PDB file of C-alpha atoms in Angstrom:
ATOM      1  CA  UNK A   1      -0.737 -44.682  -6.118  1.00 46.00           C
ATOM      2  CA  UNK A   2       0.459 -42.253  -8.545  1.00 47.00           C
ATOM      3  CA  UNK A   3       4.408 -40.696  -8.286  1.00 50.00           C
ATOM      4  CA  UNK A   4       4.857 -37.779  -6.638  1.00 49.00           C
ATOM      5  CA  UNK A   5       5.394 -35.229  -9.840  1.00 49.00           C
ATOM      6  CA  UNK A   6       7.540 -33.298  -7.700  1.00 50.00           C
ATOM      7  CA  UNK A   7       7.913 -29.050  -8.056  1.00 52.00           C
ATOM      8  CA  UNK A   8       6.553 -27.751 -10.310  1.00 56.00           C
ATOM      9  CA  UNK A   9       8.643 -25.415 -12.797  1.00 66.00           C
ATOM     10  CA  UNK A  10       7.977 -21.388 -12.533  1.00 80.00           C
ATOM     11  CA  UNK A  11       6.254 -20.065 -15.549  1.00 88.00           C
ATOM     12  CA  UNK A  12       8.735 -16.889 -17.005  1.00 94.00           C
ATOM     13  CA  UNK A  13       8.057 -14.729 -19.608  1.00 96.00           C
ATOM     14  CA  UNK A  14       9.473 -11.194 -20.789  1.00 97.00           C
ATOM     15  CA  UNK A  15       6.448  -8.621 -22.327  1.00 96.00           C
ATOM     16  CA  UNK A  16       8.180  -6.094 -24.433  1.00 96.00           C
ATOM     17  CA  UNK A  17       7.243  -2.651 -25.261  1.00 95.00           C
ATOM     18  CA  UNK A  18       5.736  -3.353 -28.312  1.00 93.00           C
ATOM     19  CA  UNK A  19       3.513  -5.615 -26.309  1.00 91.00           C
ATOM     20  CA  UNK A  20       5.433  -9.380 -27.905  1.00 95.00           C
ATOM     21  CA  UNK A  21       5.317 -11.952 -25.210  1.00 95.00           C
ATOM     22  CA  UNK A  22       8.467 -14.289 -25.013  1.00 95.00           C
ATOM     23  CA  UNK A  23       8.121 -17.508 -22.573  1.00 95.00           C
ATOM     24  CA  UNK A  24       4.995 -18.680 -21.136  1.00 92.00           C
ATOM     25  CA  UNK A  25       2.822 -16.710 -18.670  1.00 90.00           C
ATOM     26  CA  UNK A  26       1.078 -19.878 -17.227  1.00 87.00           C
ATOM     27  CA  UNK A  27      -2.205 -18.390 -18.006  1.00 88.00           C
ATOM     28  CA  UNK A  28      -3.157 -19.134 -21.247  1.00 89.00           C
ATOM     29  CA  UNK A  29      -1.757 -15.228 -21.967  1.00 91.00           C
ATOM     30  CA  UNK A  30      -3.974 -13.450 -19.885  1.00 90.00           C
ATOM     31  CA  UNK A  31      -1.383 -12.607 -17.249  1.00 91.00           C
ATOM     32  CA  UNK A  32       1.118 -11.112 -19.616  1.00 93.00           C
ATOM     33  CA  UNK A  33      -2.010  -8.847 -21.162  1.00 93.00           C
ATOM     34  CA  UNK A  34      -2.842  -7.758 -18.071  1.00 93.00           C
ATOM     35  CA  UNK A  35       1.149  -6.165 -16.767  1.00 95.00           C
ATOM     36  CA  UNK A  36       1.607  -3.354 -19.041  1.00 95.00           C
ATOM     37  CA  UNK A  37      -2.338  -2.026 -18.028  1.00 93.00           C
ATOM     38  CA  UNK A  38      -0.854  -2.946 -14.718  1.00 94.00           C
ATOM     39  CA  UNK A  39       2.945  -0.951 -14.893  1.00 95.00           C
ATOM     40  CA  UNK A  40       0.829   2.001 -16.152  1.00 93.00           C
ATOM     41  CA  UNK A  41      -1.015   2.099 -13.116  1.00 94.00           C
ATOM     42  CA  UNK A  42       1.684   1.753 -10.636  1.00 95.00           C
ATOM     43  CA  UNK A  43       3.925   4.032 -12.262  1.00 94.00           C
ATOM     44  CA  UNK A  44       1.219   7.034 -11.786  1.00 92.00           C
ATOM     45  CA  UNK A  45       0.771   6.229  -8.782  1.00 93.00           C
ATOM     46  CA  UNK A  46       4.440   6.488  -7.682  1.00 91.00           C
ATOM     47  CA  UNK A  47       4.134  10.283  -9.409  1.00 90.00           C
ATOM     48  CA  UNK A  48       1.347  11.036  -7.096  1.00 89.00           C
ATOM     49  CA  UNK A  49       3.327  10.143  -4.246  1.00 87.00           C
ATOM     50  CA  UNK A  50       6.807  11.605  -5.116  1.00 87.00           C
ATOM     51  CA  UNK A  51       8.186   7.461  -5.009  1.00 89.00           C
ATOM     52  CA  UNK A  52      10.400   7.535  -7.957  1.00 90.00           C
ATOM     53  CA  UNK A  53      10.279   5.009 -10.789  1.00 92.00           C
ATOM     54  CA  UNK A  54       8.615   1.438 -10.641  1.00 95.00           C
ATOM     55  CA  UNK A  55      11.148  -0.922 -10.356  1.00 96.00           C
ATOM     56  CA  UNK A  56       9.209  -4.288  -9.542  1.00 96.00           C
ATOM     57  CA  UNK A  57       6.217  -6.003  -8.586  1.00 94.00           C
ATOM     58  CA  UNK A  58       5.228  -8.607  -6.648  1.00 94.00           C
ATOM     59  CA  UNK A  59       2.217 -10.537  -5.808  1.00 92.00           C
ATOM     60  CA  UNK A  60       1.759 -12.997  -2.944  1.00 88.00           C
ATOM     61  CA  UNK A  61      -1.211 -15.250  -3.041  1.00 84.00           C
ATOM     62  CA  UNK A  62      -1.919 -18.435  -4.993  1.00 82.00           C
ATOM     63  CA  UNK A  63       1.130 -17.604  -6.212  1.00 87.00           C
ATOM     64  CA  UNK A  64       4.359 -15.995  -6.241  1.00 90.00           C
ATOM     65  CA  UNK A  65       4.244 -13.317  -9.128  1.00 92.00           C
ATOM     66  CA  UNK A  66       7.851 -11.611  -9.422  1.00 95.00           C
ATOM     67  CA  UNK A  67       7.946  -8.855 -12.565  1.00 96.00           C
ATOM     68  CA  UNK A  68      10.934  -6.597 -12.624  1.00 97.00           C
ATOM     69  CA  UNK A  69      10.406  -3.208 -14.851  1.00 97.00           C
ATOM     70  CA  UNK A  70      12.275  -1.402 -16.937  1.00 96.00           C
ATOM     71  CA  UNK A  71      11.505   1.599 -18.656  1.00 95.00           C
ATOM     72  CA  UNK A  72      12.227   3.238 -22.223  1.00 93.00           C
ATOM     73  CA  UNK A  73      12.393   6.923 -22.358  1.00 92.00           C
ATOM     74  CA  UNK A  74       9.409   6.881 -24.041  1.00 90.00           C
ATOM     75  CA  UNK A  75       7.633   5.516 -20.792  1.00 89.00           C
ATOM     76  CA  UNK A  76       7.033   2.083 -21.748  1.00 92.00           C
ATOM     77  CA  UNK A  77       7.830  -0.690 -19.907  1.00 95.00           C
ATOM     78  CA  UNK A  78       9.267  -3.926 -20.570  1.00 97.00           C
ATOM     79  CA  UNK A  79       8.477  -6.593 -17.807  1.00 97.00           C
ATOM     80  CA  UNK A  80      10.355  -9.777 -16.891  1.00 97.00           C
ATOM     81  CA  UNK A  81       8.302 -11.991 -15.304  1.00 96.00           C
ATOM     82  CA  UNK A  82       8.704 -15.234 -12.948  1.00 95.00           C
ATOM     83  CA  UNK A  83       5.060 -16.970 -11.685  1.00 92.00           C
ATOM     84  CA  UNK A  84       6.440 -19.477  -8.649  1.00 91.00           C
ATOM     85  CA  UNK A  85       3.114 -22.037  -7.267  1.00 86.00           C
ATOM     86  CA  UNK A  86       2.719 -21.926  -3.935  1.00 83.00           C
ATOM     87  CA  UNK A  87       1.157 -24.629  -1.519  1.00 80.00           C
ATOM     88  CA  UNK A  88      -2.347 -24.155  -0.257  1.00 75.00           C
ATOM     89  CA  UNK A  89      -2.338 -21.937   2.321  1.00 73.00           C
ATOM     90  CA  UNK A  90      -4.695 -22.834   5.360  1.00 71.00           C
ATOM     91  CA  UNK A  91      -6.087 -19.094   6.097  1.00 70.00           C
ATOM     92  CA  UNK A  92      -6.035 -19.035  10.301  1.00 69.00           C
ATOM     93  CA  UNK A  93      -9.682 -18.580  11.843  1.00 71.00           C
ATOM     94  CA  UNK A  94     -10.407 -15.681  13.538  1.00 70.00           C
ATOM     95  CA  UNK A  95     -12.475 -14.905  16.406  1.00 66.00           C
ATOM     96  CA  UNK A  96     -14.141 -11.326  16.432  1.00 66.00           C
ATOM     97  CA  UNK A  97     -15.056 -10.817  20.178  1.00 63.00           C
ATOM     98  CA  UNK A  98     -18.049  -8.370  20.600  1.00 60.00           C
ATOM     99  CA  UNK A  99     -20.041  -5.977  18.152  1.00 61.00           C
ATOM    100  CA  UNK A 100     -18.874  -2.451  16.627  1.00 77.00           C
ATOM    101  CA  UNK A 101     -19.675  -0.508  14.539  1.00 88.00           C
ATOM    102  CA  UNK A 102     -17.965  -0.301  10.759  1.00 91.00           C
ATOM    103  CA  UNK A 103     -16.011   2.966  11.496  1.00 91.00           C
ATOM    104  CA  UNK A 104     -14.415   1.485  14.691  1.00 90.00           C
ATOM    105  CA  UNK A 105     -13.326  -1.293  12.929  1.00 91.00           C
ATOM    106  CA  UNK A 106     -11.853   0.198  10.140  1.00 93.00           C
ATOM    107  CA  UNK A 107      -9.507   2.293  12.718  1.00 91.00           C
ATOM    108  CA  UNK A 108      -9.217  -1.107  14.658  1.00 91.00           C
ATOM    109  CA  UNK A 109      -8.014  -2.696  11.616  1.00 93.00           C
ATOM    110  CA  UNK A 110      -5.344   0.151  10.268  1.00 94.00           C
ATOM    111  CA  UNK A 111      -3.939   0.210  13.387  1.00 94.00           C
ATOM    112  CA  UNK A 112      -2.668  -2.996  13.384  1.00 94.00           C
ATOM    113  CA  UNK A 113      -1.447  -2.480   9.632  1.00 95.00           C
ATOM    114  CA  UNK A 114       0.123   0.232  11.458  1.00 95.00           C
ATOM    115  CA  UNK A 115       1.995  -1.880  14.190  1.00 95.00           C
ATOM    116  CA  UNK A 116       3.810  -3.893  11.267  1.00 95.00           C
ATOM    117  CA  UNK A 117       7.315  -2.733  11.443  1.00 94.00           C
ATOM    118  CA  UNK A 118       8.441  -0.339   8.627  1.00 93.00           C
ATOM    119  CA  UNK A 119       4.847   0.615   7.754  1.00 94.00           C
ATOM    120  CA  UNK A 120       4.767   4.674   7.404  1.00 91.00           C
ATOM    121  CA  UNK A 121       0.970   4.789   6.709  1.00 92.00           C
ATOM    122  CA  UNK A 122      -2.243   2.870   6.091  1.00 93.00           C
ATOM    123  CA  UNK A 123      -5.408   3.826   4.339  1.00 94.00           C
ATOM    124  CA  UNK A 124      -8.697   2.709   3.010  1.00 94.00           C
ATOM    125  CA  UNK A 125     -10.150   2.916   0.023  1.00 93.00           C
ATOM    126  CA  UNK A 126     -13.675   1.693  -1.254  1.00 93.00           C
ATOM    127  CA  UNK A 127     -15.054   0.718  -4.436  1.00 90.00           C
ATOM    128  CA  UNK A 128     -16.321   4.383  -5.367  1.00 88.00           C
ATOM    129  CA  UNK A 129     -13.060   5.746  -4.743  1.00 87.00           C
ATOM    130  CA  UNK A 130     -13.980   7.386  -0.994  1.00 90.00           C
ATOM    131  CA  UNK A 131     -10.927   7.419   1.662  1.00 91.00           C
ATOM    132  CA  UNK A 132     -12.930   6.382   4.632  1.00 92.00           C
ATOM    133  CA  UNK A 133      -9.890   5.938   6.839  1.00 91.00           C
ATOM    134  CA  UNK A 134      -6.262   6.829   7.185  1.00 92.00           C
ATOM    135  CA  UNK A 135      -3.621   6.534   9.916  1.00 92.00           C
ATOM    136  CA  UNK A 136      -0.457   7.779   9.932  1.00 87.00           C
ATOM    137  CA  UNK A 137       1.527  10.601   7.727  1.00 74.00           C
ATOM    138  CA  UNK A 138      -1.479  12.270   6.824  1.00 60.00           C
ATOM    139  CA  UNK A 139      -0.215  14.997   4.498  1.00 56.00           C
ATOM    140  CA  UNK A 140      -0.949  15.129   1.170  1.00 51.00           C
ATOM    141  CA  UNK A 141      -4.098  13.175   1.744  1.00 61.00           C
ATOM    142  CA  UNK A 142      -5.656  14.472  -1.735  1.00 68.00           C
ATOM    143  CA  UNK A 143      -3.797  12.356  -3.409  1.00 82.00           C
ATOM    144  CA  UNK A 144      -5.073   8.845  -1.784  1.00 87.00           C
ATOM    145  CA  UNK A 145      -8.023   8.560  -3.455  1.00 88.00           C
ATOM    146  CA  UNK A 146      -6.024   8.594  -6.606  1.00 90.00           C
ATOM    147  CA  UNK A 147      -3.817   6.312  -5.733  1.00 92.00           C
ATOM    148  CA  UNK A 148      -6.575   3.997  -3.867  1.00 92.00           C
ATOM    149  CA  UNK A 149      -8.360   3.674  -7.240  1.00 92.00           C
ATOM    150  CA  UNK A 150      -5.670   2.902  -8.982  1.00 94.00           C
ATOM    151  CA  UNK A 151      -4.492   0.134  -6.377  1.00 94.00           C
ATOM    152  CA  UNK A 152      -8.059  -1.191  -7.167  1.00 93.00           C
ATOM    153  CA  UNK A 153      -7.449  -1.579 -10.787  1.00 93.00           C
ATOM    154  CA  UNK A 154      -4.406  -3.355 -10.327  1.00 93.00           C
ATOM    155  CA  UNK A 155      -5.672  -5.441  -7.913  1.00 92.00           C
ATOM    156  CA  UNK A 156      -9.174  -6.338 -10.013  1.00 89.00           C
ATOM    157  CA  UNK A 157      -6.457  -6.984 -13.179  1.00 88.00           C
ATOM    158  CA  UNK A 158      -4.487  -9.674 -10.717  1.00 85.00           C
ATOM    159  CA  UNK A 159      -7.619 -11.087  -9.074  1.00 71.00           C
ATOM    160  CA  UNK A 160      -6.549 -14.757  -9.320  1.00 63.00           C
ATOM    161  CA  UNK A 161      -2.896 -14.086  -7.628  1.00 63.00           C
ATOM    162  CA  UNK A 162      -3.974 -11.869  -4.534  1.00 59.00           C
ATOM    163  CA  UNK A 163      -6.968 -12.736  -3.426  1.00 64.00           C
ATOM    164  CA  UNK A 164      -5.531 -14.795  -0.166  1.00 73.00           C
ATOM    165  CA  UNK A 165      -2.336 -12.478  -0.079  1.00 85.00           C
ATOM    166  CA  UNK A 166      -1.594  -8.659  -1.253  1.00 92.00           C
ATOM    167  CA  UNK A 167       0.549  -6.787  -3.681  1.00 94.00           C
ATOM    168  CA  UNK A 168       3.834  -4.712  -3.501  1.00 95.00           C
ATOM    169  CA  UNK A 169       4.857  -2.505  -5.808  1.00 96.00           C
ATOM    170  CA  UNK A 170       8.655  -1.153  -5.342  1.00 96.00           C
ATOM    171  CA  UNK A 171       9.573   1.798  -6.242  1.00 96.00           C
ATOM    172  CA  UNK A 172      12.991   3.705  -5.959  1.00 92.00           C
ATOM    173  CA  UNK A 173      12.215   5.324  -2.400  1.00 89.00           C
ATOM    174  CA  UNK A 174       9.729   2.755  -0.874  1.00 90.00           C
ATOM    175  CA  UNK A 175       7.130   0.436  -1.394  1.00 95.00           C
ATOM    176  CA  UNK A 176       3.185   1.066  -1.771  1.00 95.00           C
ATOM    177  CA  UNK A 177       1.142  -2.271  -0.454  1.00 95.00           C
ATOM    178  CA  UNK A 178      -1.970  -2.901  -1.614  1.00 95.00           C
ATOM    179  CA  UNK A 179      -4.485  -6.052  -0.415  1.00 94.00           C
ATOM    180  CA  UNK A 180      -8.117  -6.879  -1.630  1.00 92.00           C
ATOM    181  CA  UNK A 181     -10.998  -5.895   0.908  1.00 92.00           C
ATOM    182  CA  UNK A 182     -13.984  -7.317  -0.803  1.00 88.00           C
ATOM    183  CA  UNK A 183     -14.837  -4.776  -3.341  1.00 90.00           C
ATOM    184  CA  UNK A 184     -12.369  -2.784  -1.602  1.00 93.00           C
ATOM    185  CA  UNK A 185      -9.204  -2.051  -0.990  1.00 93.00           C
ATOM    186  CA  UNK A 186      -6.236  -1.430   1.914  1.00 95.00           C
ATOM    187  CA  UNK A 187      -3.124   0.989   0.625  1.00 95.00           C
ATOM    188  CA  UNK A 188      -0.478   1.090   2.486  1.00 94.00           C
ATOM    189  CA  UNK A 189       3.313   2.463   2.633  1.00 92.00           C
ATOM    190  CA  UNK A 190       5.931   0.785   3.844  1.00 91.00           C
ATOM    191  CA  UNK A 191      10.088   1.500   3.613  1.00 87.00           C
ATOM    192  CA  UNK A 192      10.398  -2.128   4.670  1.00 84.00           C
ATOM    193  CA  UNK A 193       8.002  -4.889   5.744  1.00 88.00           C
ATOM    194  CA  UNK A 194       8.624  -8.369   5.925  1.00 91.00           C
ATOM    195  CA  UNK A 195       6.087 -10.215   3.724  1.00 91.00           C
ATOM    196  CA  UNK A 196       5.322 -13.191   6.334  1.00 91.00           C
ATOM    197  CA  UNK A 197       3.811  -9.883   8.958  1.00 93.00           C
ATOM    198  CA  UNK A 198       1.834  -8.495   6.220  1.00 94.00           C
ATOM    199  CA  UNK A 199       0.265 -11.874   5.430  1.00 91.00           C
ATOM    200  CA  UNK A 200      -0.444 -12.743   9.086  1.00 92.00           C
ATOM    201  CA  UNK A 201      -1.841  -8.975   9.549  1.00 94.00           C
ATOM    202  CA  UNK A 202      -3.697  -8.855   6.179  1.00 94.00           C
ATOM    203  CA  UNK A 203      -5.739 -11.737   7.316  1.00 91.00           C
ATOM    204  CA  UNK A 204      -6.829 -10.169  11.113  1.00 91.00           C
ATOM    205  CA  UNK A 205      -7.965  -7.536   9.196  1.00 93.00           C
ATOM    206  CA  UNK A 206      -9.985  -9.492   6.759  1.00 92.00           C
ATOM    207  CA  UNK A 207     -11.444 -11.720   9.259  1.00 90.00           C
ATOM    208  CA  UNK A 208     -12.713  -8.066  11.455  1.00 90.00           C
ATOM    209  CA  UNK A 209     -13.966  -6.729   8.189  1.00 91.00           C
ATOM    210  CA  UNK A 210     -15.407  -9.570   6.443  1.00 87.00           C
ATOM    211  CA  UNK A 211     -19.151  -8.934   8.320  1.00 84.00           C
ATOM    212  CA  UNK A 212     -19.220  -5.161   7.709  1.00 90.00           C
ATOM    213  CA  UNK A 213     -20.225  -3.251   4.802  1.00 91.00           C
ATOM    214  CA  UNK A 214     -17.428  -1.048   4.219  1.00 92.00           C
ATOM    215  CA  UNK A 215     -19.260   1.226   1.689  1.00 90.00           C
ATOM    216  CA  UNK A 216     -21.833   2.499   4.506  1.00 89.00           C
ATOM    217  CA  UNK A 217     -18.705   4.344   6.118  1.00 89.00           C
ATOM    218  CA  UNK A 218     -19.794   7.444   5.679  1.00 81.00           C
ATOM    219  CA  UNK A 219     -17.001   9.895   7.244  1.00 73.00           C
ATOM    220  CA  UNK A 220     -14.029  10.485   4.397  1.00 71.00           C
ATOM    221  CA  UNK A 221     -10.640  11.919   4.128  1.00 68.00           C
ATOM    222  CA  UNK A 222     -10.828  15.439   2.308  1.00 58.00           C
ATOM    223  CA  UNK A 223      -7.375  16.809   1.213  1.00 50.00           C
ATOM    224  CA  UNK A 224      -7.920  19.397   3.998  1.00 47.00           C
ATOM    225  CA  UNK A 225      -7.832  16.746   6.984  1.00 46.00           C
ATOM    226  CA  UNK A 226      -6.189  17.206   9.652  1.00 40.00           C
ATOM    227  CA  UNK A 227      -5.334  14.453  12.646  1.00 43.00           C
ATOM    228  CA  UNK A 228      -8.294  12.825  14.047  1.00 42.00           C
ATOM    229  CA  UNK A 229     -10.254  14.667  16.534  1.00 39.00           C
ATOM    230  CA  UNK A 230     -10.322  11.474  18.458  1.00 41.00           C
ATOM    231  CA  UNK A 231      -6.558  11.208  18.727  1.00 43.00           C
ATOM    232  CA  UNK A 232      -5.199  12.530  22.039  1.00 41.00           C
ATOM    233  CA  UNK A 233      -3.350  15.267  21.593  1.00 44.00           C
ATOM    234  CA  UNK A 234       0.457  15.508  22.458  1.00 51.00           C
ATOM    235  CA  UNK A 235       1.437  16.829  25.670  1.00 51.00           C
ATOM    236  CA  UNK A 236       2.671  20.284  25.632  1.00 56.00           C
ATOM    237  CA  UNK A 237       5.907  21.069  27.720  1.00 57.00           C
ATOM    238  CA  UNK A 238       6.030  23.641  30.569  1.00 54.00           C
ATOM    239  CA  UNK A 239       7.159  26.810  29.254  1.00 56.00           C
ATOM    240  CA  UNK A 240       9.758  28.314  31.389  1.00 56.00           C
ATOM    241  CA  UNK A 241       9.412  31.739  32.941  1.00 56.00           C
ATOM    242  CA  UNK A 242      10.985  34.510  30.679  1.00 55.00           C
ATOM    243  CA  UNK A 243      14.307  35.460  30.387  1.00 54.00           C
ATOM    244  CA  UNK A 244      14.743  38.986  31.263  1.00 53.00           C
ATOM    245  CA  UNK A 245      17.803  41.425  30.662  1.00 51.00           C
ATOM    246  CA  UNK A 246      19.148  41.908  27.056  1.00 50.00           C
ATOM    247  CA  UNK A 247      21.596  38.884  27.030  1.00 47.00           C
ATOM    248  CA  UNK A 248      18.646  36.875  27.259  1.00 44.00           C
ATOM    249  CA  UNK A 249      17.138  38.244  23.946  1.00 51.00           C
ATOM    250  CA  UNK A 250      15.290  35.706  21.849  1.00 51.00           C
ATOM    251  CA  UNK A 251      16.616  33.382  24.088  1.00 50.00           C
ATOM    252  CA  UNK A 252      13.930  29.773  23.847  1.00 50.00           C
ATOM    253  CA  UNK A 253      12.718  31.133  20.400  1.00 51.00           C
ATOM    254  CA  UNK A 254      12.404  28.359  18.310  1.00 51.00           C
ATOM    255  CA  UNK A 255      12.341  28.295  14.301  1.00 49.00           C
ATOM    256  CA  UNK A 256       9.428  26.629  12.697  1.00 51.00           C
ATOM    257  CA  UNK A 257       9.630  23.245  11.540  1.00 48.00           C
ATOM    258  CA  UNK A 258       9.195  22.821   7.824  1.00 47.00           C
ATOM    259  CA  UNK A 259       6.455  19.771   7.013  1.00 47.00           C
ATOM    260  CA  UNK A 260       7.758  17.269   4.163  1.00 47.00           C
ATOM    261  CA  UNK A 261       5.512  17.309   0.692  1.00 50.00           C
ATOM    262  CA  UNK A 262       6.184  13.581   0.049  1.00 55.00           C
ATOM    263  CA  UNK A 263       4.331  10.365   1.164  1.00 52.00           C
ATOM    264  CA  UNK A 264       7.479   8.459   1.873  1.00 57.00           C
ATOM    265  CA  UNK A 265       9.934   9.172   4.489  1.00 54.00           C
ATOM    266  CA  UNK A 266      13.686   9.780   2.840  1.00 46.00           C
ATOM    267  CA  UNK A 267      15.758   6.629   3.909  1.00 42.00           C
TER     268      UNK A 267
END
């Protein structure tokens, strides 16, 4: 019997701005080609959703992919990078009890992204680009078919590293989580999530979706949307009886509440 080897050493690498790779990507190069196409993405994508600056990236699946970012004024990146192997994961079998349709599912299947803790919204996004679904803060919603697409191209460019897992990409006010679907993708924010709930969630959801055809959804998130019509609505308080007499003027007036314009909740 042949000795245990024993751990194996992390690949690390640096890819300048002038696209020079220093170190050893573990992939024969491919890996370090593929980041800057990668940083490009992300860092639009954290525009579109007023996020700030991409600071890192990180990719849970096969492997551990770490890749902090740093940025010239110029806007390109240089990207330090640390590839950790990972045991085999055993994936958990699920069982899906009872038939329904795609649709249902879908909203089954972002509201348990939703339940993570620290997860502001959830979304998803098919291989044409459509927003079937989103739950959560739903304003700005124009922008998540942007930012879906994008989340597929980075995910496609890292297909060997997340396929089992997902990918975070940080950014200066939050974190924008994206996970492979088939063909498609889930998008997700989150100000803090704990990798190991993602993971366990990530693969309910796959195991709900794997037997529907997500591109037959046909209902889709316009940047007009408003909350679901299927959502109960909020109870409204009793209003009072009026105040009468002129002491009591504009007494129980109440000034409008101003909505936010960003994706991500301040900290």
């Amino acid at each position: 019997m042949s000795a245990d080897p024993g751990p194996v050493d992390p690949a690390v690498f640096v890819v300048r701005p002038d696209g020079t790779v220093v170190g050893d990507d573990g992939a024969a190069g491919a890996l370090a080609a593929a980041l800057p196409h990668t940083g490009r993405l992300a860092r639009r994508m954290g525009e579109l959703v007023d996020a700030g600056d991409l600071r890192a990236l990180e990719a849970l699946g096969l492997a551990r992919l770490a890749v902090g970012v740093t940025w010239t004024p110029a806007g390109e990146g240089t990207y330090r990078a640390r590839v950790t192997p990972l045991e085999a994961r055993t994936v958990p079998t699920y069982t899906v009890v009872g038939a329904v349709d795609t649709s249902a599912a879908v909203t089954h299947c972002l509201t348990r992204i939703m339940s993570v803790e620290g997860v502001q919204w959830s979304s998803v996004v098919t291989a044409g680009s459509r927003v079937v679904a989103a739950l959560g803060d739903r304003e700005e919603l124009h922008h998540l078919a942007e930012v879906g697409n994008r989340m597929l191209g980075i995910l496609r460019s890292l297909e060997d590293r997340h396929t089992t897992g997902f990918i975070r990409l940080r950014f200066e006010r939050g974190d924008l989580i994206g996970a492979s679907l088939g063909r498609h993708a889930l998008v997700a924010c989150a100000i803090s999530a704990a990798d190991d709930a993602l993971v366990t969630t990530i693969d309910e959801v796959r195991a709900v979706l794997a037997g529907h055809d997500l591109s037959t959804v046909t209902s889709e998130i316009h940047r007009d949307a408003t909350e679901p019509a299927t959502e109960a609505a909020e109870p409204q308080p009793v209003t009072p009886p009026p105040l009468v007499g002129a002491r009591f003027a504009g007494a129980g007036e109440r000034a409008p509440r101003t909505r936010r314009r960003s994706l991500f909740r301040s900290r």
